[in-house]
């Protein structure tokens, strides 16, 4: 592929990935408006978020293998068209059930789109120098997508309508669709391979059970019988899935993908990082709107420093140093910087503290996360054989989705329980109820943010101990080291 075409192809891939990532947060700010418009209960409104992440996280492994078997560009364009159609359905929703179904359908097509996008990136940019730049841009999109979603959600909700938070995907998807047809190579297909149906059922059911269990823990409790049953079933199903993958003739997730030390380090780092980050985004949104009284647009604008930091960390730090220094020398300092940012955020009170605490913490958080996430993306996909790039990409995205689901449920549960205990301990006949509620809410957010910081510190420890490569691996090194296996499936 000519050099200019490769960089235009990156624009197409980046557009698709941005759409997938921002859809995890763009409806957050619009949720109150959608709830009032469609008459959702407080108990049901969570499904606007959960229906998407549940389908997305549960079907990613299957989507990654489909990309390997059918062809990455084919899976990519089907995912784009399906995502656009599901977005149109959600925007036109006449009731809550229709909206929940459309969001789940978005998740299904995102599970096709995300792994094919990442594997297309890995197979398009094989030169180490260009690869560093490309993954820098891609890493910035992954890291900043959540903040961009909050910003876009604020503007669309305040100046148009909550439905435009879904309609906005249609033009993005169509531009990426036509760009993909014009710029992306068809990609390899493996006609002799077979889809591992038992593995697909076990892996998808296990992931769906885990994600569903963690999402229900927020509204029920960690000791609830349904939550315990779902989490236990998820662990058992995934254990059986792992056993089956060692015996399947054409496994859904080749063991070579998860046996590599560098990829294991990247997957675990991303899992723990997103556990810490997703809950903090939610806390900051409620802090700025509920405590500081910001409008949706002002809240979205307040997230811009994270986006600036993410882009700087990905494109100006990690991309320039990735092929010059060991990956852990980028990952560990980046994660420690992000953990330090959370330590600052965890000390905010009910008085306005954006300039003194939130702003500098956001800049630190973006810079650290951009550096660490971009390096993790390169580690996760760089040394895998081309025929398994979809599976490796899906595993990376799965770690991100599951981490986000766990983080949202776990940290929200911690925040809610701490808030309730604070209210009980400080309630009294002379207490100002409104002021006490604000203090209790912020205290709950602070405690949960300390836990989020702990997740980032653990991620830094794993990155420092497990990741020991001298340089980030490349697709060329994988091709030189690993001969293409002969498929004996009939």
Coordinates of C-alpha atoms in Angstrom, one line a residue:
X1 CA 0.0 0.0 0.0
X2 CA 1.4 3.4 -1.0
X3 CA 2.5 5.5 1.9
X4 CA -0.3 8.2 1.5
X5 CA -2.9 5.5 1.2
X6 CA -1.7 3.9 4.5
X7 CA -2.1 7.1 6.4
X8 CA -5.5 7.8 4.9
X9 CA -6.4 4.2 5.9
X10 CA -5.4 5.1 9.4
X11 CA -8.0 7.9 9.4
X12 CA -10.7 5.4 8.4
X13 CA -9.7 2.9 11.1
X14 CA -9.4 5.7 13.7
X15 CA -12.9 7.0 12.8
X16 CA -14.4 3.6 13.4
X17 CA -12.5 3.1 16.7
X18 CA -13.5 6.6 17.9
X19 CA -17.1 5.8 17.2
X20 CA -17.0 2.5 19.2
X21 CA -15.1 4.0 22.2
X22 CA -17.1 7.3 22.5
X23 CA -20.4 5.3 22.4
X24 CA -19.5 3.9 25.8
X25 CA -19.8 7.3 27.3
X26 CA -21.6 9.7 25.0
X27 CA -25.1 8.7 26.3
X28 CA -24.0 9.2 30.0
X29 CA -24.7 12.9 30.0
X30 CA -27.9 12.4 27.9
X31 CA -29.3 9.7 30.2
X32 CA -31.4 12.0 32.4
X33 CA -33.1 13.5 29.3
X34 CA -33.7 10.0 27.7
X35 CA -35.0 8.7 31.0
X36 CA -37.6 11.5 31.3
X37 CA -38.6 11.3 27.6
X38 CA -39.1 7.5 27.6
X39 CA -40.4 7.1 31.1
X40 CA -37.6 4.8 32.4
X41 CA -37.5 3.9 36.0
X42 CA -34.3 4.5 38.1
X43 CA -33.8 0.8 38.2
X44 CA -34.1 0.3 34.4
X45 CA -32.1 3.3 33.2
X46 CA -28.8 1.5 33.7
X47 CA -29.6 -0.8 30.8
X48 CA -29.0 2.1 28.3
X49 CA -25.3 1.6 29.3
X50 CA -25.2 -2.0 30.3
X51 CA -27.0 -3.4 27.2
X52 CA -24.1 -2.0 25.1
X53 CA -21.2 -3.1 27.2
X54 CA -22.8 -6.5 27.9
X55 CA -23.1 -7.4 24.2
X56 CA -19.8 -5.8 23.3
X57 CA -17.7 -7.4 26.0
X58 CA -19.4 -10.8 25.7
X59 CA -19.0 -11.2 22.0
X60 CA -15.6 -9.7 21.3
X61 CA -13.7 -13.0 21.2
X62 CA -16.2 -14.4 18.7
X63 CA -16.0 -11.2 16.6
X64 CA -12.2 -11.4 16.6
X65 CA -12.2 -14.9 15.2
X66 CA -14.8 -14.0 12.6
X67 CA -12.5 -11.2 11.4
X68 CA -9.7 -13.8 11.0
X69 CA -11.9 -16.3 9.1
X70 CA -14.1 -14.0 6.9
X71 CA -11.5 -11.3 6.3
X72 CA -10.8 -8.2 8.2
X73 CA -12.1 -5.6 5.8
X74 CA -15.3 -7.5 5.2
X75 CA -15.9 -7.8 8.9
X76 CA -15.0 -4.1 9.3
X77 CA -17.5 -2.8 6.7
X78 CA -20.3 -5.1 8.0
X79 CA -19.7 -3.8 11.5
X80 CA -19.8 -0.2 10.3
X81 CA -23.1 -0.6 8.5
X82 CA -24.7 -2.6 11.3
X83 CA -23.6 -0.1 13.9
X84 CA -25.1 2.8 11.8
X85 CA -28.4 0.9 11.5
X86 CA -28.5 0.1 15.2
X87 CA -27.8 3.8 16.0
X88 CA -30.6 4.9 13.8
X89 CA -33.0 2.5 15.5
X90 CA -31.9 3.7 18.9
X91 CA -32.3 7.4 18.0
X92 CA -35.8 6.7 16.8
X93 CA -36.8 4.7 19.9
X94 CA -40.4 5.1 20.8
X95 CA -40.0 3.3 24.2
X96 CA -37.4 2.0 26.6
X97 CA -37.4 -1.5 25.3
X98 CA -36.6 -0.4 21.8
X99 CA -33.8 1.7 23.0
X100 CA -32.3 -1.1 25.1
X101 CA -32.5 -3.5 22.1
X102 CA -30.8 -1.0 19.8
X103 CA -28.0 -0.4 22.3
X104 CA -27.5 -4.2 22.6
X105 CA -27.4 -4.4 18.8
X106 CA -24.8 -1.6 18.7
X107 CA -22.7 -3.8 21.1
X108 CA -23.0 -6.8 18.7
X109 CA -21.7 -4.9 15.7
X110 CA -19.1 -3.2 17.9
X111 CA -17.8 -6.6 18.8
X112 CA -17.2 -7.2 15.0
X113 CA -15.8 -3.7 14.4
X114 CA -13.3 -3.2 17.2
X115 CA -11.1 -6.3 16.7
X116 CA -11.1 -6.0 13.0
X117 CA -10.0 -2.3 13.3
X118 CA -7.1 -3.1 15.6
X119 CA -6.0 -6.1 13.5
X120 CA -6.2 -3.9 10.3
X121 CA -4.0 -1.4 12.0
X122 CA -1.5 -4.1 13.0
X123 CA -1.3 -5.5 9.5
X124 CA -1.2 -2.2 7.7
X125 CA 1.7 -0.7 9.6
X126 CA 4.6 -3.1 9.9
X127 CA 7.5 -0.7 9.6
X128 CA 8.7 0.1 13.2
X129 CA 8.9 3.8 12.7
X130 CA 5.5 4.2 11.0
X131 CA 4.1 1.7 13.4
X132 CA 5.0 3.9 16.4
X133 CA 3.3 6.9 14.9
X134 CA 0.2 4.9 13.9
X135 CA -0.2 3.3 17.3
X136 CA 0.4 6.7 18.9
X137 CA -2.6 8.1 17.1
X138 CA -4.7 5.0 17.8
X139 CA -3.7 4.9 21.5
X140 CA -4.7 8.6 21.8
X141 CA -8.1 7.7 20.4
X142 CA -8.6 4.8 22.8
X143 CA -7.6 6.9 25.7
X144 CA -9.4 10.1 24.8
X145 CA -12.5 8.6 23.3
X146 CA -14.3 8.4 26.6
X147 CA -13.7 12.1 27.3
X148 CA -14.6 13.1 23.8
X149 CA -17.9 11.1 24.2
X150 CA -18.7 13.1 27.4
X151 CA -17.9 16.4 25.6
X152 CA -20.0 15.5 22.5
X153 CA -22.8 14.2 24.7
X154 CA -23.0 17.5 26.5
X155 CA -23.2 19.6 23.4
X156 CA -25.7 17.4 21.6
X157 CA -28.0 17.0 24.6
X158 CA -28.0 20.7 25.5
X159 CA -28.3 22.2 22.0
X160 CA -30.1 19.5 20.0
X161 CA -31.7 16.4 21.7
X162 CA -30.5 13.2 23.4
X163 CA -31.4 11.2 20.3
X164 CA -28.5 12.9 18.4
X165 CA -26.1 11.1 20.7
X166 CA -27.1 8.1 18.7
X167 CA -27.8 9.7 15.3
X168 CA -24.3 11.2 15.2
X169 CA -22.9 7.7 14.6
X170 CA -24.6 7.5 11.2
X171 CA -22.5 10.0 9.2
X172 CA -19.3 8.8 11.0
X173 CA -20.0 5.2 10.0
X174 CA -20.9 6.0 6.4
X175 CA -17.7 8.1 5.9
X176 CA -15.6 5.2 7.4
X177 CA -17.5 2.7 5.2
X178 CA -16.8 4.4 1.9
X179 CA -13.2 5.1 3.0
X180 CA -12.7 1.4 3.9
X181 CA -13.9 0.3 0.5
X182 CA -11.5 2.8 -1.2
X183 CA -8.5 2.5 1.0
X184 CA -8.3 -0.8 2.9
X185 CA -6.8 -4.0 1.4
X186 CA -9.3 -6.9 1.4
X187 CA -7.2 -8.8 3.9
X188 CA -6.5 -12.5 4.2
X189 CA -9.1 -15.1 4.5
X190 CA -8.5 -18.6 5.7
X191 CA -11.1 -20.7 3.8
X192 CA -9.8 -24.0 5.2
X193 CA -10.3 -22.9 8.8
X194 CA -13.3 -23.7 10.9
X195 CA -15.1 -21.6 13.5
X196 CA -14.8 -23.2 17.0
X197 CA -18.5 -23.3 17.8
X198 CA -18.1 -24.9 21.3
X199 CA -15.4 -22.4 22.1
X200 CA -17.6 -19.5 20.8
X201 CA -20.5 -20.6 23.0
X202 CA -18.4 -21.2 26.1
X203 CA -16.3 -18.0 25.8
X204 CA -19.3 -15.7 24.9
X205 CA -21.5 -17.2 27.6
X206 CA -18.7 -16.8 30.2
X207 CA -18.0 -13.2 29.3
X208 CA -21.7 -12.4 29.2
X209 CA -22.2 -14.0 32.6
X210 CA -19.3 -12.0 34.1
X211 CA -20.2 -8.7 32.6
X212 CA -23.9 -9.1 33.5
X213 CA -23.0 -10.2 37.1
X214 CA -20.8 -7.1 37.6
X215 CA -23.4 -4.8 36.1
X216 CA -26.1 -6.2 38.4
X217 CA -23.9 -5.8 41.5
X218 CA -24.3 -2.1 41.3
X219 CA -28.1 -2.2 41.7
X220 CA -28.4 -5.3 43.9
X221 CA -25.4 -6.2 46.1
X222 CA -22.3 -8.3 45.9
X223 CA -23.9 -10.9 48.1
X224 CA -27.1 -11.2 46.1
X225 CA -27.9 -14.7 45.0
X226 CA -28.2 -13.8 41.3
X227 CA -24.9 -11.8 41.3
X228 CA -23.0 -14.6 43.0
X229 CA -24.5 -17.2 40.6
X230 CA -23.7 -15.1 37.6
X231 CA -20.1 -14.5 38.6
X232 CA -19.5 -18.1 39.6
X233 CA -21.0 -19.3 36.3
X234 CA -18.8 -16.9 34.4
X235 CA -15.6 -18.2 36.1
X236 CA -16.6 -21.8 35.5
X237 CA -17.5 -21.3 31.9
X238 CA -14.3 -19.4 31.2
X239 CA -12.3 -22.2 32.9
X240 CA -14.0 -24.8 30.7
X241 CA -13.4 -22.5 27.7
X242 CA -9.7 -22.4 28.5
X243 CA -9.5 -26.1 28.8
X244 CA -11.3 -26.6 25.5
X245 CA -9.0 -24.2 23.7
X246 CA -6.1 -26.5 24.5
X247 CA -7.9 -29.4 22.7
X248 CA -9.9 -27.7 19.9
X249 CA -8.5 -28.4 16.4
X250 CA -9.0 -24.7 15.4
X251 CA -9.3 -22.8 18.7
X252 CA -11.2 -19.6 18.9
X253 CA -8.4 -18.2 21.0
X254 CA -5.1 -19.8 20.1
X255 CA -2.9 -20.5 23.1
X256 CA 0.0 -18.7 21.4
X257 CA -1.9 -15.4 21.9
X258 CA -2.1 -15.8 25.7
X259 CA 1.2 -17.7 26.4
X260 CA 3.4 -14.8 25.3
X261 CA 4.7 -12.9 28.4
X262 CA 4.6 -9.5 26.9
X263 CA 0.9 -9.8 25.7
X264 CA -0.1 -11.2 29.1
X265 CA 1.5 -8.1 30.7
X266 CA -0.3 -5.8 28.3
X267 CA -3.7 -7.6 28.8
X268 CA -3.5 -7.5 32.6
X269 CA -2.3 -3.9 32.6
X270 CA -5.2 -2.8 30.4
X271 CA -7.7 -4.7 32.5
X272 CA -6.6 -3.1 35.8
X273 CA -6.2 0.3 34.2
X274 CA -9.7 0.4 32.9
X275 CA -11.0 -0.9 36.2
X276 CA -9.7 2.3 37.8
X277 CA -10.5 4.7 35.0
X278 CA -14.2 4.0 34.1
X279 CA -15.5 4.6 37.6
X280 CA -13.5 7.8 38.0
X281 CA -15.0 9.3 34.8
X282 CA -18.4 8.6 36.2
X283 CA -17.5 10.2 39.6
X284 CA -16.1 13.3 38.0
X285 CA -19.2 13.7 35.9
X286 CA -21.5 13.5 39.0
X287 CA -19.1 15.8 40.9
X288 CA -19.1 18.5 38.3
X289 CA -22.8 18.4 37.6
X290 CA -24.2 17.4 41.0
X291 CA -21.9 19.2 43.4
X292 CA -20.4 22.0 41.4
X293 CA -23.6 22.6 39.3
X294 CA -22.0 22.5 35.9
X295 CA -24.2 22.3 32.8
X296 CA -23.8 19.3 30.4
X297 CA -21.7 21.4 28.0
X298 CA -19.5 22.9 30.8
X299 CA -19.0 19.3 32.1
X300 CA -17.9 18.2 28.6
X301 CA -15.5 21.1 28.2
X302 CA -14.1 20.4 31.6
X303 CA -12.8 17.1 30.3
X304 CA -10.8 18.6 27.5
X305 CA -7.5 18.6 29.5
X306 CA -7.7 14.8 29.7
X307 CA -8.0 14.7 25.9
X308 CA -5.0 17.0 25.5
X309 CA -3.0 15.0 27.9
X310 CA -3.9 11.7 26.1
X311 CA -2.9 13.0 22.7
X312 CA 0.4 14.4 24.0
X313 CA 1.3 11.2 25.9
X314 CA 0.4 8.9 22.9
X315 CA 1.9 10.9 20.0
X316 CA 4.7 12.9 21.5
X317 CA 6.0 10.6 24.2
X318 CA 5.1 7.0 23.6
X319 CA 5.2 7.1 19.8
X320 CA 8.6 8.8 19.7
X321 CA 10.2 6.5 22.3
X322 CA 8.5 3.1 21.7
X323 CA 11.2 1.7 19.4
X324 CA 14.1 3.3 21.4
X325 CA 13.4 2.1 25.0
X326 CA 12.0 -1.0 26.7
X327 CA 8.2 -0.8 26.9
X328 CA 8.0 -1.0 30.7
X329 CA 10.0 2.2 30.9
X330 CA 7.0 3.9 29.3
X331 CA 4.2 1.9 30.9
X332 CA 5.4 2.1 34.6
X333 CA 6.0 5.9 34.8
X334 CA 2.8 6.6 32.8
X335 CA 0.7 4.5 35.2
X336 CA 2.4 6.0 38.3
X337 CA 1.7 9.5 36.9
X338 CA -1.9 8.5 36.4
X339 CA -2.1 7.1 39.9
X340 CA -0.7 10.3 41.3
X341 CA -3.5 12.2 39.5
X342 CA -6.1 10.1 41.2
X343 CA -4.5 10.8 44.6
X344 CA -5.1 14.5 43.9
X345 CA -8.7 13.9 42.7
X346 CA -9.4 11.8 45.8
X347 CA -8.9 14.9 48.0
X348 CA -11.6 17.2 46.5
X349 CA -14.3 18.5 48.8
X350 CA -17.7 20.2 48.3
X351 CA -16.1 23.6 47.6
X352 CA -15.1 24.3 44.0
X353 CA -11.8 22.7 43.4
X354 CA -11.5 22.4 39.6
X355 CA -8.6 24.8 39.1
X356 CA -6.7 23.6 42.2
X357 CA -7.2 19.8 42.0
X358 CA -9.2 18.6 39.0
X359 CA -7.5 20.5 36.2
X360 CA -3.9 19.5 37.1
X361 CA -5.0 16.0 37.8
X362 CA -6.7 15.7 34.5
X363 CA -3.6 16.8 32.6
X364 CA -1.5 14.3 34.6
X365 CA -4.1 11.6 34.1
X366 CA -4.2 12.1 30.3
X367 CA -0.5 12.3 29.9
X368 CA 0.1 9.1 31.9
X369 CA -2.7 7.1 30.4
X370 CA -1.9 8.1 26.8
X371 CA 1.7 6.9 27.3
X372 CA 0.8 3.6 29.0
X373 CA -2.2 2.7 26.8
X374 CA -0.5 3.3 23.5
X375 CA 2.4 1.1 24.5
X376 CA 0.0 -1.6 25.7
X377 CA -1.8 -1.6 22.4
X378 CA 1.5 -2.2 20.5
X379 CA 2.5 -5.0 22.9
X380 CA -0.8 -6.7 22.6
X381 CA -0.8 -6.9 18.8
X382 CA 2.8 -6.6 17.7
X383 CA 4.2 -10.1 17.8
X384 CA 1.2 -12.2 17.0
X385 CA 1.0 -14.2 13.7
X386 CA -1.1 -12.4 11.0
X387 CA -3.8 -15.1 11.0
X388 CA -4.4 -14.7 14.7
X389 CA -4.3 -10.9 14.8
X390 CA -8.1 -10.7 15.1
X391 CA -8.0 -13.0 18.2
X392 CA -5.3 -10.9 19.8
X393 CA -7.1 -7.7 19.1
X394 CA -10.3 -9.1 20.5
X395 CA -8.6 -10.2 23.7
X396 CA -7.2 -6.7 24.2
X397 CA -10.6 -5.1 23.6
X398 CA -12.2 -7.7 25.9
X399 CA -9.7 -6.8 28.7
X400 CA -10.7 -3.2 28.2
X401 CA -14.5 -3.9 28.2
X402 CA -14.4 -6.3 31.2
X403 CA -12.2 -3.9 33.1
X404 CA -14.6 -1.0 32.5
X405 CA -17.6 -3.1 33.6
X406 CA -15.8 -4.4 36.7
X407 CA -14.6 -0.9 37.5
X408 CA -18.0 0.8 37.1
X409 CA -19.8 -1.8 39.3
X410 CA -17.1 -2.2 41.9
X411 CA -16.3 1.5 42.4
X412 CA -19.9 2.5 42.3
X413 CA -20.8 -0.1 44.9
X414 CA -17.9 1.2 47.2
X415 CA -19.0 4.8 46.7
X416 CA -22.6 4.1 47.4
X417 CA -21.9 2.1 50.6
X418 CA -19.4 4.7 51.9
X419 CA -21.9 7.5 51.2
X420 CA -24.7 5.6 53.0
X421 CA -22.5 5.0 56.1
X422 CA -21.4 8.6 56.2
X423 CA -25.1 9.8 56.1
X424 CA -26.0 7.4 58.9
X425 CA -23.0 8.5 61.1
X426 CA -23.5 12.2 60.6
X427 CA -27.3 12.5 60.5
X428 CA -28.9 14.5 63.3
X429 CA -31.7 16.8 64.1
X430 CA -29.7 20.0 63.4
X431 CA -28.0 18.7 60.3
X432 CA -28.4 20.6 57.0
X433 CA -29.7 17.7 54.8
X434 CA -28.6 19.1 51.5
X435 CA -25.1 20.0 52.6
X436 CA -24.8 16.6 54.4
X437 CA -25.8 14.8 51.2
X438 CA -23.2 16.7 49.2
X439 CA -20.5 15.9 51.8
X440 CA -21.5 12.3 51.9
X441 CA -21.5 11.9 48.1
X442 CA -18.0 13.5 47.7
X443 CA -16.7 11.4 50.6
X444 CA -18.0 8.3 48.8
X445 CA -16.3 9.4 45.5
X446 CA -13.0 10.1 47.3
X447 CA -12.9 6.6 49.0
X448 CA -13.7 4.9 45.7
X449 CA -11.1 7.0 43.9
X450 CA -8.4 5.7 46.3
X451 CA -9.4 2.2 45.4
X452 CA -9.1 3.2 41.7
X453 CA -5.6 4.5 42.4
X454 CA -4.8 1.1 43.9
X455 CA -5.8 -0.6 40.7
X456 CA -3.4 1.7 38.7
X457 CA -0.6 1.0 41.2
X458 CA -1.1 -2.8 40.8
X459 CA -1.1 -2.3 37.0
X460 CA 2.2 -0.5 37.2
X461 CA 3.6 -3.3 39.3
X462 CA 2.6 -5.9 36.8
X463 CA 3.9 -3.9 33.9
X464 CA 7.3 -3.6 35.7
X465 CA 7.6 -7.3 36.6
X466 CA 5.9 -9.1 33.7
X467 CA 6.8 -6.9 30.7
X468 CA 10.5 -7.4 30.1
X469 CA 11.0 -6.9 26.3
X470 CA 13.9 -4.8 25.2
X471 CA 11.8 -3.2 22.5
X472 CA 8.2 -3.3 21.4
X473 CA 7.6 -6.3 19.1
X474 CA 6.5 -5.9 15.5
X475 CA 4.4 -7.9 13.1
X476 CA 7.5 -8.5 10.9
X477 CA 9.3 -10.2 13.8
X478 CA 6.3 -12.5 14.3
X479 CA 6.3 -13.5 10.6
X480 CA 10.0 -14.2 10.8
X481 CA 9.7 -16.2 14.0
X482 CA 6.4 -18.1 13.5
X483 CA 5.7 -20.1 10.3
X484 CA 2.1 -20.0 9.1
X485 CA 0.5 -23.2 10.6
X486 CA -1.0 -25.8 8.3
X487 CA -4.8 -26.1 8.9
X488 CA -5.8 -29.7 9.0
X489 CA -9.5 -29.1 9.7
X490 CA -11.9 -30.8 7.5

